[in-house]
Amino acid sequence: MAELPDVESLILERDFFQHLVELGQHDTPGPFLEEALDLVMRLADAEKGYIEMGGGGADPRQTPFYAARSVSEAELAVIRSTLSGTIMQEALGSGQTVQTHSAVTDDRFSALESVRWNAIEAVVCAPIMLGQAPIGVIYLQSHQPARRFAPRAKRFAELLGQNVAPIASRLMRSADERSADPTLAWRAKLVASEALVGRSAGLAQALRLAAYAAPLQIQVLITGASGTGKTELARVIAMSGPRATKPYIVVNCANIPENLLESELFGAMPGAHSTAATRVIGKIAAAEGGTLCLDEVSELSPSAQAKLLTFIQNKTYFPLGGVKPMSADVRIIAATNTDLQQAVASGAFREDLFYRLNVMQIDIPPLDERAADIGPVAHKLCERACDGMSLPRIPLSPASVRALELRRWPGNVRELENCLVRAVVYANGELAASVEPTHLFPDEAPSEDPEDFHAAVASFQRKLVQEGLDACDWNVTETATHLGLSRSHLYNLIRSLGLQRPD
């Protein structure tokens, strides 16, 4: 193909960069590299193409990110073996594009068995550069002896090599972050939540099920201990589905007297009870078209359970004192911190209602089972505490995070939040640069009395190390990692503090 005039070449370059920017909108490196390869092959008029990238400083031959076009599995193996030989070494070593009109007759490559066996003719191999460092290659190939690559093939391969790295590196970092944080893929499908912080497998599982349930009109039962974020997850489900613009109402069934709970849910006609001087609009009617979250649903009375079952089955209900059925289009999400199956077994909860509510169950593990979440949650709560009291933000020290991770939190996020609010107050009062373990646990902190200061420090160290060892079942390597110590330092502490593994 004849070379284009300069003006047309400039237009092609402009179009190349415009397309490259558009390709940068991809979320993952794989599709981006595939379409970038398509683009350069089209502009270079190449028959076959291959592109691969590694992280900065990594051997690009080990990268999982690559794309190939018009290449069979057998040919791909040939290309990669060729790349790992002289062609790739020369491109990466020199940082310059390697080009040959015929690899089978080129003294640099003709001795390679794969080149002779596969009759590889024209090749352009350009390094992908990140700054001054080559981190990958672009490989274009032709098998036709009479078909040489035009000069613009080298030009566009080099342009791609110079400009693809920043975009691909950003996408690769995002892929690494998603791999390190299993919650990210599911958060992307749900509305944002500042309360559901963390990256543990347990939280990821809860968010995965929430993402599945959000677009569907099914009942959801959210279980978990108090303070784990059940009503927040219910809100996320409601706000991520087709009812997002409609009302979302939460009723805590444990906070309403039993004699008023039915009126609160289903409403009441005038005179139905002593406080119903006029008609009472129930929460079901108020949530029309939207979602009603019944927190602590196990506290419903037998009568309220029966009415709720009827509503779920028929979408109709009777207000207290009413003789005509009312209808409502409301999705029910229930939450509880009790074992409803046990409540069914004891006769405290209707079995048929349990199965109606439990179409999809989502369990939020307690904080004690989500060690990976304690640090991120603590940082967020610390910021919130500072902002809520209009104080300058004081960061948590690494030692404080480790101390929090070694504690048990039976009260879950609420208990952790109370601890951090107190700590922020103490740290602010001392004008401290960071929140330290002594602010978190002042009752266990060293005394300011110089006579017993060192003894108090040793006591605090002993408790911290002992709790760390117990939490890790006396695995010294794991405990050292948690405490941010070297193994030798931890062994010295164990000896100096007189700690012994229990029988």
One Martini backbone bead per residue (centre of mass of N, CA, C, O) as a GRO file, in nm:
protein
  503
    1MET     BB    1   0.096   0.036   0.024
    2ALA     BB    2   0.084   0.353  -0.014
    3GLU     BB    3   0.189   0.639   0.098
    4LEU     BB    4   0.085   0.900   0.259
    5PRO     BB    5   0.039   1.199   0.290
    6ASP     BB    6   0.106   1.417   0.538
    7VAL     BB    7  -0.183   1.508   0.602
    8GLU     BB    8  -0.299   1.221   0.629
    9SER     BB    9  -0.109   1.136   0.857
   10LEU     BB   10  -0.209   1.346   1.061
   11ILE     BB   11  -0.498   1.245   1.068
   12LEU     BB   12  -0.430   0.962   1.168
   13GLU     BB   13  -0.301   1.055   1.433
   14ARG     BB   14  -0.545   1.195   1.545
   15ASP     BB   15  -0.729   0.946   1.541
   16PHE     BB   16  -0.556   0.773   1.721
   17PHE     BB   17  -0.578   0.948   1.981
   18GLN     BB   18  -0.884   0.949   2.001
   19HIS     BB   19  -0.915   0.642   2.029
   20LEU     BB   20  -0.735   0.607   2.279
   21VAL     BB   21  -0.907   0.775   2.470
   22GLU     BB   22  -1.163   0.604   2.442
   23LEU     BB   23  -1.030   0.336   2.546
   24GLY     BB   24  -0.981   0.454   2.845
   25GLN     BB   25  -1.287   0.376   2.945
   26HIS     BB   26  -1.207   0.130   3.046
   27ASP     BB   27  -1.191  -0.101   3.332
   28THR     BB   28  -0.995  -0.301   3.178
   29PRO     BB   29  -0.706  -0.419   3.022
   30GLY     BB   30  -0.794  -0.630   2.815
   31PRO     BB   31  -0.988  -0.469   2.620
   32PHE     BB   32  -0.790  -0.239   2.571
   33LEU     BB   33  -0.563  -0.405   2.432
   34GLU     BB   34  -0.732  -0.520   2.204
   35GLU     BB   35  -0.819  -0.242   2.074
   36ALA     BB   36  -0.535  -0.128   2.041
   37LEU     BB   37  -0.443  -0.348   1.847
   38ASP     BB   38  -0.651  -0.303   1.628
   39LEU     BB   39  -0.565  -0.015   1.564
   40VAL     BB   40  -0.263  -0.068   1.477
   41MET     BB   41  -0.323  -0.282   1.260
   42ARG     BB   42  -0.489  -0.102   1.075
   43LEU     BB   43  -0.269   0.123   1.032
   44ALA     BB   44  -0.033  -0.101   0.953
   45ASP     BB   45  -0.133  -0.350   0.794
   46ALA     BB   46  -0.167  -0.613   0.963
   47GLU     BB   47  -0.210  -0.962   1.014
   48LYS     BB   48  -0.061  -0.973   1.294
   49GLY     BB   49  -0.101  -0.967   1.665
   50TYR     BB   50   0.078  -0.846   1.969
   51ILE     BB   51   0.023  -0.787   2.330
   52GLU     BB   52   0.221  -0.690   2.626
   53MET     BB   53   0.204  -0.651   2.995
   54GLY     BB   54   0.365  -0.510   3.274
   55GLY     BB   55   0.491  -0.416   3.550
   56GLY     BB   56   0.688  -0.224   3.709
   57GLY     BB   57   0.980  -0.427   3.700
   58ALA     BB   58   0.858  -0.650   3.555
   59ASP     BB   59   0.831  -0.933   3.378
   60PRO     BB   60   0.653  -0.930   3.082
   61ARG     BB   61   0.645  -1.248   3.038
   62GLN     BB   62   0.451  -1.277   3.314
   63THR     BB   63   0.206  -1.154   3.216
   64PRO     BB   64  -0.156  -1.153   3.206
   65PHE     BB   65  -0.140  -0.912   2.992
   66TYR     BB   66  -0.293  -0.991   2.681
   67ALA     BB   67  -0.300  -0.980   2.311
   68ALA     BB   68  -0.458  -1.129   2.014
   69ARG     BB   69  -0.445  -1.144   1.643
   70SER     BB   70  -0.480  -1.376   1.407
   71VAL     BB   71  -0.415  -1.616   1.628
   72SER     BB   72  -0.321  -1.907   1.712
   73GLU     BB   73  -0.215  -2.109   1.955
   74ALA     BB   74   0.040  -2.196   1.805
   75GLU     BB   75   0.129  -1.910   1.716
   76LEU     BB   76   0.146  -1.791   1.997
   77ALA     BB   77   0.380  -1.967   2.092
   78VAL     BB   78   0.575  -1.867   1.877
   79ILE     BB   79   0.574  -1.569   1.941
   80ARG     BB   80   0.665  -1.597   2.239
   81SER     BB   81   0.932  -1.741   2.174
   82THR     BB   82   1.041  -1.514   1.998
   83LEU     BB   83   1.022  -1.286   2.203
   84SER     BB   84   1.215  -1.437   2.415
   85GLY     BB   85   1.425  -1.366   2.230
   86THR     BB   86   1.584  -1.148   2.037
   87ILE     BB   87   1.360  -0.946   1.975
   88MET     BB   88   1.279  -0.872   2.265
   89GLN     BB   89   1.557  -0.810   2.381
   90GLU     BB   90   1.619  -0.575   2.190
   91ALA     BB   91   1.376  -0.392   2.252
   92LEU     BB   92   1.414  -0.380   2.566
   93GLY     BB   93   1.721  -0.314   2.585
   94SER     BB   94   1.704  -0.046   2.388
   95GLY     BB   95   1.414   0.094   2.346
   96GLN     BB   96   1.372  -0.011   2.049
   97THR     BB   97   1.274  -0.069   1.744
   98VAL     BB   98   1.206  -0.372   1.572
   99GLN     BB   99   1.298  -0.434   1.222
  100THR     BB  100   1.182  -0.654   0.951
  101HIS     BB  101   1.132  -0.777   0.624
  102SER     BB  102   1.299  -1.065   0.691
  103ALA     BB  103   1.362  -1.303   0.922
  104VAL     BB  104   1.479  -1.543   0.738
  105THR     BB  105   1.723  -1.328   0.624
  106ASP     BB  106   1.802  -1.226   0.898
  107ASP     BB  107   2.081  -1.250   1.089
  108ARG     BB  108   1.939  -1.204   1.373
  109PHE     BB  109   1.693  -1.452   1.310
  110SER     BB  110   1.754  -1.707   1.121
  111ALA     BB  111   1.849  -1.908   1.362
  112LEU     BB  112   1.564  -1.936   1.441
  113GLU     BB  113   1.353  -2.196   1.437
  114SER     BB  114   1.075  -2.047   1.440
  115VAL     BB  115   1.131  -1.877   1.190
  116ARG     BB  116   1.183  -2.101   0.984
  117TRP     BB  117   0.932  -2.286   1.029
  118ASN     BB  118   0.722  -2.015   0.995
  119ALA     BB  119   0.807  -1.802   0.791
  120ILE     BB  120   0.903  -1.525   0.897
  121GLU     BB  121   0.883  -1.206   0.807
  122ALA     BB  122   0.748  -0.938   0.878
  123VAL     BB  123   0.862  -0.716   1.153
  124VAL     BB  124   0.725  -0.544   1.445
  125CYS     BB  125   0.898  -0.432   1.754
  126ALA     BB  126   0.767  -0.252   2.026
  127PRO     BB  127   0.811  -0.077   2.298
  128ILE     BB  128   0.677  -0.031   2.616
  129MET     BB  129   0.662   0.284   2.779
  130LEU     BB  130   0.756   0.395   3.120
  131GLY     BB  131   0.910   0.633   3.047
  132GLN     BB  132   1.228   0.466   3.050
  133ALA     BB  133   1.061   0.198   3.082
  134PRO     BB  134   1.028  -0.122   2.976
  135ILE     BB  135   0.693  -0.321   2.994
  136GLY     BB  136   0.666  -0.406   2.681
  137VAL     BB  137   0.493  -0.527   2.374
  138ILE     BB  138   0.476  -0.489   2.014
  139TYR     BB  139   0.345  -0.720   1.760
  140LEU     BB  140   0.410  -0.740   1.412
  141GLN     BB  141   0.289  -0.944   1.124
  142SER     BB  142   0.417  -1.121   0.826
  143HIS     BB  143   0.405  -1.388   0.558
  144GLN     BB  144   0.469  -1.206   0.313
  145PRO     BB  145   0.741  -1.156   0.123
  146ALA     BB  146   0.625  -0.894  -0.050
  147ARG     BB  147   0.528  -0.776   0.240
  148ARG     BB  148   0.593  -0.481   0.358
  149PHE     BB  149   0.633  -0.253   0.585
  150ALA     BB  150   0.550   0.045   0.630
  151PRO     BB  151   0.665   0.317   0.798
  152ARG     BB  152   0.393   0.358   0.960
  153ALA     BB  153   0.408   0.104   1.136
  154LYS     BB  154   0.635   0.203   1.318
  155ARG     BB  155   0.499   0.464   1.408
  156PHE     BB  156   0.240   0.337   1.548
  157ALA     BB  157   0.385   0.146   1.737
  158GLU     BB  158   0.534   0.375   1.890
  159LEU     BB  159   0.290   0.538   1.977
  160LEU     BB  160   0.168   0.315   2.145
  161GLY     BB  161   0.419   0.260   2.328
  162GLN     BB  162   0.413   0.566   2.448
  163ASN     BB  163   0.074   0.570   2.533
  164VAL     BB  164  -0.037   0.299   2.674
  165ALA     BB  165   0.083   0.275   2.964
  166PRO     BB  166  -0.079   0.473   3.148
  167ILE     BB  167  -0.353   0.342   3.099
  168ALA     BB  168  -0.285   0.043   3.161
  169SER     BB  169  -0.173   0.092   3.447
  170ARG     BB  170  -0.434   0.195   3.567
  171LEU     BB  171  -0.597  -0.063   3.505
  172MET     BB  172  -0.407  -0.256   3.661
  173ARG     BB  173  -0.443  -0.127   3.937
  174SER     BB  174  -0.746  -0.171   3.950
  175ALA     BB  175  -0.728  -0.478   3.930
  176ASP     BB  176  -0.561  -0.514   4.188
  177GLU     BB  177  -0.768  -0.384   4.379
  178ARG     BB  178  -0.996  -0.581   4.320
  179SER     BB  179  -0.837  -0.828   4.413
  180ALA     BB  180  -0.781  -0.717   4.707
  181ASP     BB  181  -1.095  -0.616   4.681
  182PRO     BB  182  -1.389  -0.803   4.680
  183THR     BB  183  -1.608  -0.555   4.696
  184LEU     BB  184  -1.592  -0.373   4.437
  185ALA     BB  185  -1.771  -0.520   4.227
  186TRP     BB  186  -2.034  -0.481   4.409
  187ARG     BB  187  -2.034  -0.175   4.459
  188ALA     BB  188  -2.080  -0.100   4.153
  189LYS     BB  189  -2.399  -0.215   4.184
  190LEU     BB  190  -2.421   0.000   4.416
  191VAL     BB  191  -2.480   0.213   4.633
  192ALA     BB  192  -2.339   0.417   4.829
  193SER     BB  193  -2.145   0.345   5.143
  194GLU     BB  194  -2.006   0.463   5.448
  195ALA     BB  195  -2.075   0.213   5.646
  196LEU     BB  196  -1.973  -0.022   5.441
  197VAL     BB  197  -1.676  -0.105   5.554
  198GLY     BB  198  -1.441  -0.290   5.361
  199ARG     BB  199  -1.259  -0.628   5.253
  200SER     BB  200  -1.396  -0.876   5.325
  201ALA     BB  201  -1.538  -1.176   5.253
  202GLY     BB  202  -1.800  -1.136   5.417
  203LEU     BB  203  -1.881  -0.863   5.290
  204ALA     BB  204  -1.874  -0.953   4.994
  205GLN     BB  205  -2.104  -1.157   5.020
  206ALA     BB  206  -2.323  -0.955   5.105
  207LEU     BB  207  -2.296  -0.772   4.849
  208ARG     BB  208  -2.355  -0.985   4.640
  209LEU     BB  209  -2.646  -1.048   4.733
  210ALA     BB  210  -2.746  -0.758   4.712
  211ALA     BB  211  -2.701  -0.733   4.404
  212TYR     BB  212  -2.900  -0.957   4.332
  213ALA     BB  213  -3.161  -0.839   4.489
  214ALA     BB  214  -3.217  -0.540   4.407
  215PRO     BB  215  -3.381  -0.586   4.115
  216LEU     BB  216  -3.575  -0.748   4.288
  217GLN     BB  217  -3.913  -0.860   4.412
  218ILE     BB  218  -3.796  -0.964   4.696
  219GLN     BB  219  -3.753  -1.103   4.983
  220VAL     BB  220  -3.545  -1.003   5.266
  221LEU     BB  221  -3.304  -1.151   5.499
  222ILE     BB  222  -3.129  -0.991   5.760
  223THR     BB  223  -2.842  -1.101   5.933
  224GLY     BB  224  -2.720  -1.016   6.265
  225ALA     BB  225  -2.567  -0.844   6.474
  226SER     BB  226  -2.550  -0.587   6.654
  227GLY     BB  227  -2.388  -0.337   6.458
  228THR     BB  228  -2.342  -0.445   6.139
  229GLY     BB  229  -2.561  -0.309   5.916
  230LYS     BB  230  -2.855  -0.396   5.826
  231THR     BB  231  -3.012  -0.130   5.751
  232GLU     BB  232  -2.802  -0.034   5.547
  233LEU     BB  233  -2.830  -0.272   5.352
  234ALA     BB  234  -3.128  -0.226   5.299
  235ARG     BB  235  -3.091   0.053   5.171
  236VAL     BB  236  -2.909  -0.034   4.940
  237ILE     BB  237  -3.110  -0.221   4.807
  238ALA     BB  238  -3.338  -0.013   4.763
  239MET     BB  239  -3.142   0.210   4.610
  240SER     BB  240  -3.061  -0.024   4.371
  241GLY     BB  241  -3.348  -0.022   4.260
  242PRO     BB  242  -3.665   0.047   4.118
  243ARG     BB  243  -3.740   0.197   4.420
  244ALA     BB  244  -3.546   0.446   4.475
  245THR     BB  245  -3.773   0.693   4.441
  246LYS     BB  246  -3.907   0.574   4.675
  247PRO     BB  247  -3.996   0.489   4.967
  248TYR     BB  248  -3.801   0.459   5.280
  249ILE     BB  249  -3.882   0.248   5.561
  250VAL     BB  250  -3.824   0.227   5.915
  251VAL     BB  251  -3.895  -0.040   6.154
  252ASN     BB  252  -3.868  -0.086   6.501
  253CYS     BB  253  -4.013  -0.345   6.667
  254ALA     BB  254  -3.870  -0.299   6.960
  255ASN     BB  255  -3.970   0.026   7.003
  256ILE     BB  256  -4.272  -0.077   7.005
  257PRO     BB  257  -4.546  -0.120   7.142
  258GLU     BB  258  -4.753  -0.380   7.103
  259ASN     BB  259  -5.030  -0.204   7.105
  260LEU     BB  260  -4.895  -0.016   6.849
  261LEU     BB  261  -4.772  -0.178   6.609
  262GLU     BB  262  -5.014  -0.226   6.420
  263SER     BB  263  -5.073   0.073   6.377
  264GLU     BB  264  -4.795   0.145   6.260
  265LEU     BB  265  -4.822  -0.047   6.011
  266PHE     BB  266  -5.159  -0.045   5.930
  267GLY     BB  267  -5.317   0.132   6.093
  268ALA     BB  268  -5.609   0.349   6.180
  269MET     BB  269  -5.911   0.407   6.281
  270PRO     BB  270  -6.125   0.589   6.423
  271GLY     BB  271  -6.130   0.456   6.755
  272ALA     BB  272  -5.950   0.191   6.770
  273HIS     BB  273  -5.793   0.370   6.982
  274SER     BB  274  -5.695   0.601   7.216
  275THR     BB  275  -5.494   0.753   6.984
  276ALA     BB  276  -5.736   0.740   6.749
  277ALA     BB  277  -5.895   1.017   6.663
  278THR     BB  278  -5.773   0.967   6.394
  279ARG     BB  279  -5.644   0.871   6.124
  280VAL     BB  280  -5.392   0.619   6.077
  281ILE     BB  281  -5.097   0.607   5.906
  282GLY     BB  282  -4.926   0.361   5.794
  283LYS     BB  283  -4.625   0.236   5.683
  284ILE     BB  284  -4.731   0.090   5.437
  285ALA     BB  285  -4.872   0.333   5.308
  286ALA     BB  286  -4.615   0.522   5.314
  287ALA     BB  287  -4.451   0.297   5.120
  288GLU     BB  288  -4.565   0.335   4.855
  289GLY     BB  289  -4.364   0.181   4.602
  290GLY     BB  290  -4.159   0.080   4.809
  291THR     BB  291  -3.981   0.034   5.122
  292LEU     BB  292  -3.989  -0.199   5.403
  293CYS     BB  293  -3.816  -0.201   5.711
  294LEU     BB  294  -3.790  -0.475   5.945
  295ASP     BB  295  -3.669  -0.438   6.242
  296GLU     BB  296  -3.680  -0.681   6.451
  297VAL     BB  297  -3.905  -0.902   6.354
  298SER     BB  298  -3.921  -1.097   6.609
  299GLU     BB  299  -4.114  -0.877   6.778
  300LEU     BB  300  -4.361  -0.971   6.667
  301SER     BB  301  -4.667  -1.039   6.704
  302PRO     BB  302  -4.887  -1.277   6.625
  303SER     BB  303  -5.088  -1.080   6.492
  304ALA     BB  304  -4.879  -0.929   6.313
  305GLN     BB  305  -4.780  -1.176   6.162
  306ALA     BB  306  -5.047  -1.247   6.023
  307LYS     BB  307  -5.080  -0.976   5.870
  308LEU     BB  308  -4.811  -0.988   5.717
  309LEU     BB  309  -4.865  -1.246   5.564
  310THR     BB  310  -5.111  -1.143   5.409
  311PHE     BB  311  -4.966  -0.911   5.266
  312ILE     BB  312  -4.749  -1.074   5.113
  313GLN     BB  313  -4.956  -1.256   4.959
  314ASN     BB  314  -5.192  -1.009   4.873
  315LYS     BB  315  -5.147  -0.694   4.925
  316THR     BB  316  -5.325  -0.694   5.191
  317TYR     BB  317  -5.514  -0.499   5.447
  318PHE     BB  318  -5.611  -0.414   5.788
  319PRO     BB  319  -5.699  -0.179   5.967
  320LEU     BB  320  -5.766  -0.074   6.255
  321GLY     BB  321  -6.117  -0.095   6.243
  322GLY     BB  322  -6.142  -0.221   5.971
  323VAL     BB  323  -6.357  -0.356   5.684
  324LYS     BB  324  -6.160  -0.278   5.453
  325PRO     BB  325  -5.944  -0.352   5.225
  326MET     BB  326  -5.608  -0.285   5.166
  327SER     BB  327  -5.368  -0.166   4.931
  328ALA     BB  328  -5.014  -0.248   4.847
  329ASP     BB  329  -4.688  -0.149   4.708
  330VAL     BB  330  -4.452  -0.343   4.889
  331ARG     BB  331  -4.136  -0.394   5.001
  332ILE     BB  332  -3.980  -0.649   5.200
  333ILE     BB  333  -3.738  -0.594   5.463
  334ALA     BB  334  -3.567  -0.797   5.689
  335ALA     BB  335  -3.444  -0.786   6.037
  336THR     BB  336  -3.204  -0.974   6.252
  337ASN     BB  337  -3.044  -1.098   6.575
  338THR     BB  338  -3.195  -1.366   6.546
  339ASP     BB  339  -3.300  -1.700   6.547
  340LEU     BB  340  -3.568  -1.791   6.362
  341GLN     BB  341  -3.559  -2.099   6.374
  342GLN     BB  342  -3.578  -2.110   6.680
  343ALA     BB  343  -3.843  -1.949   6.699
  344VAL     BB  344  -4.004  -2.160   6.547
  345ALA     BB  345  -3.946  -2.404   6.735
  346SER     BB  346  -4.077  -2.238   6.994
  347GLY     BB  347  -4.333  -2.058   6.869
  348ALA     BB  348  -4.257  -1.735   6.824
  349PHE     BB  349  -4.260  -1.805   6.507
  350ARG     BB  350  -4.373  -1.819   6.202
  351GLU     BB  351  -4.313  -2.039   5.952
  352ASP     BB  352  -4.454  -1.908   5.704
  353LEU     BB  353  -4.320  -1.630   5.743
  354PHE     BB  354  -4.029  -1.713   5.726
  355TYR     BB  355  -4.046  -1.816   5.426
  356ARG     BB  356  -4.139  -1.543   5.309
  357LEU     BB  357  -3.884  -1.376   5.405
  358ASN     BB  358  -3.665  -1.621   5.315
  359VAL     BB  359  -3.576  -1.597   5.011
  360MET     BB  360  -3.327  -1.409   5.102
  361GLN     BB  361  -3.024  -1.453   5.273
  362ILE     BB  362  -2.829  -1.214   5.472
  363ASP     BB  363  -2.510  -1.224   5.618
  364ILE     BB  364  -2.350  -1.040   5.880
  365PRO     BB  365  -2.068  -1.046   6.011
  366PRO     BB  366  -1.891  -1.003   6.265
  367LEU     BB  367  -1.615  -0.822   6.344
  368ASP     BB  368  -1.450  -1.068   6.458
  369GLU     BB  369  -1.477  -1.203   6.147
  370ARG     BB  370  -1.344  -0.905   6.028
  371ALA     BB  371  -1.034  -0.814   6.043
  372ALA     BB  372  -0.999  -0.654   5.765
  373ASP     BB  373  -1.214  -0.418   5.866
  374ILE     BB  374  -1.113  -0.262   6.116
  375GLY     BB  375  -0.929  -0.050   5.998
  376PRO     BB  376  -1.119   0.096   5.794
  377VAL     BB  377  -1.340   0.152   6.003
  378ALA     BB  378  -1.171   0.316   6.204
  379HIS     BB  379  -1.090   0.545   6.017
  380LYS     BB  380  -1.378   0.638   5.954
  381LEU     BB  381  -1.472   0.688   6.250
  382CYS     BB  382  -1.258   0.897   6.317
  383GLU     BB  383  -1.345   1.106   6.111
  384ARG     BB  384  -1.638   1.130   6.209
  385ALA     BB  385  -1.576   1.225   6.495
  386CYS     BB  386  -1.432   1.485   6.419
  387ASP     BB  387  -1.657   1.610   6.245
  388GLY     BB  388  -1.892   1.593   6.462
  389MET     BB  389  -1.696   1.792   6.664
  390SER     BB  390  -1.524   2.000   6.504
  391LEU     BB  391  -1.246   1.860   6.450
  392PRO     BB  392  -0.953   1.785   6.383
  393ARG     BB  393  -0.798   1.556   6.209
  394ILE     BB  394  -0.705   1.242   6.361
  395PRO     BB  395  -0.499   0.997   6.330
  396LEU     BB  396  -0.428   0.672   6.324
  397SER     BB  397  -0.214   0.472   6.446
  398PRO     BB  398  -0.067   0.176   6.385
  399ALA     BB  399  -0.089   0.080   6.681
  400SER     BB  400  -0.394   0.122   6.704
  401VAL     BB  401  -0.484  -0.072   6.486
  402ARG     BB  402  -0.358  -0.323   6.613
  403ALA     BB  403  -0.515  -0.305   6.880
  404LEU     BB  404  -0.799  -0.331   6.753
  405GLU     BB  405  -0.748  -0.611   6.609
  406LEU     BB  406  -0.703  -0.760   6.903
  407ARG     BB  407  -0.986  -0.715   6.967
  408ARG     BB  408  -1.299  -0.745   7.097
  409TRP     BB  409  -1.645  -0.688   6.933
  410PRO     BB  410  -1.953  -0.745   7.047
  411GLY     BB  411  -2.072  -0.447   6.946
  412ASN     BB  412  -1.922  -0.371   6.713
  413VAL     BB  413  -1.943  -0.076   6.557
  414ARG     BB  414  -2.058   0.075   6.802
  415GLU     BB  415  -1.829   0.014   6.997
  416LEU     BB  416  -1.602   0.128   6.823
  417GLU     BB  417  -1.713   0.415   6.805
  418ASN     BB  418  -1.705   0.485   7.105
  419CYS     BB  419  -1.402   0.447   7.137
  420LEU     BB  420  -1.320   0.670   6.925
  421VAL     BB  421  -1.454   0.913   7.048
  422ARG     BB  422  -1.293   0.912   7.309
  423ALA     BB  423  -1.011   0.921   7.178
  424VAL     BB  424  -1.045   1.195   7.037
  425VAL     BB  425  -1.085   1.359   7.293
  426TYR     BB  426  -0.813   1.293   7.423
  427ALA     BB  427  -0.626   1.377   7.188
  428ASN     BB  428  -0.727   1.670   7.170
  429GLY     BB  429  -0.659   1.752   7.466
  430GLU     BB  430  -0.337   1.685   7.398
  431LEU     BB  431  -0.254   1.761   7.105
  432ALA     BB  432  -0.230   1.524   6.928
  433ALA     BB  433  -0.116   1.378   6.624
  434SER     BB  434  -0.241   1.102   6.736
  435VAL     BB  435  -0.400   0.805   6.784
  436GLU     BB  436  -0.352   0.612   7.066
  437PRO     BB  437  -0.374   0.349   7.278
  438THR     BB  438  -0.408   0.541   7.530
  439HIS     BB  439  -0.681   0.657   7.414
  440LEU     BB  440  -0.844   0.394   7.380
  441PHE     BB  441  -0.702   0.262   7.670
  442PRO     BB  442  -0.672   0.423   7.958
  443ASP     BB  443  -0.690   0.186   8.175
  444GLU     BB  444  -0.412   0.056   8.026
  445ALA     BB  445  -0.233   0.279   8.067
  446PRO     BB  446   0.022   0.450   8.150
  447SER     BB  447   0.139   0.610   8.399
  448GLU     BB  448   0.255   0.936   8.506
  449ASP     BB  449   0.410   0.803   8.716
  450PRO     BB  450   0.749   0.765   8.734
  451GLU     BB  451   0.765   0.513   8.929
  452ASP     BB  452   0.542   0.328   8.729
  453PHE     BB  453   0.582   0.351   8.422
  454HIS     BB  454   0.745   0.094   8.333
  455ALA     BB  455   0.545  -0.108   8.450
  456ALA     BB  456   0.305  -0.017   8.275
  457VAL     BB  457   0.431  -0.073   8.003
  458ALA     BB  458   0.473  -0.376   8.049
  459SER     BB  459   0.173  -0.438   8.092
  460PHE     BB  460   0.079  -0.342   7.817
  461GLN     BB  461   0.258  -0.528   7.650
  462ARG     BB  462   0.163  -0.794   7.765
  463LYS     BB  463  -0.133  -0.770   7.675
  464LEU     BB  464  -0.085  -0.729   7.371
  465VAL     BB  465   0.081  -0.987   7.318
  466GLN     BB  466  -0.110  -1.194   7.439
  467GLU     BB  467  -0.351  -1.132   7.251
  468GLY     BB  468  -0.200  -1.191   6.988
  469LEU     BB  469  -0.127  -1.487   7.045
  470ASP     BB  470  -0.414  -1.590   7.094
  471ALA     BB  471  -0.536  -1.501   6.817
  472CYS     BB  472  -0.284  -1.683   6.669
  473ASP     BB  473  -0.217  -1.945   6.822
  474TRP     BB  474   0.097  -1.891   6.862
  475ASN     BB  475   0.182  -1.753   6.595
  476VAL     BB  476   0.458  -1.573   6.554
  477THR     BB  477   0.450  -1.467   6.266
  478GLU     BB  478   0.159  -1.357   6.271
  479THR     BB  479   0.191  -1.176   6.521
  480ALA     BB  480   0.416  -0.995   6.412
  481THR     BB  481   0.250  -0.879   6.182
  482HIS     BB  482   0.022  -0.751   6.357
  483LEU     BB  483   0.243  -0.579   6.541
  484GLY     BB  484   0.497  -0.485   6.367
  485LEU     BB  485   0.716  -0.715   6.400
  486SER     BB  486   0.973  -0.897   6.452
  487ARG     BB  487   1.048  -1.207   6.542
  488SER     BB  488   1.284  -1.142   6.732
  489HIS     BB  489   1.138  -0.928   6.899
  490LEU     BB  490   0.909  -1.111   6.996
  491TYR     BB  491   1.083  -1.320   7.139
  492ASN     BB  492   1.202  -1.117   7.342
  493LEU     BB  493   0.932  -1.037   7.470
  494ILE     BB  494   0.845  -1.314   7.569
  495ARG     BB  495   1.084  -1.344   7.760
  496SER     BB  496   1.073  -1.067   7.921
  497LEU     BB  497   0.753  -1.122   8.003
  498GLY     BB  498   0.699  -1.432   8.067
  499LEU     BB  499   0.573  -1.594   7.836
  500GLN     BB  500   0.337  -1.873   7.797
  501ARG     BB  501   0.224  -2.146   7.661
  502PRO     BB  502  -0.047  -2.311   7.676
  503ASP     BB  503  -0.148  -2.650   7.721
   0.00000   0.00000   0.00000
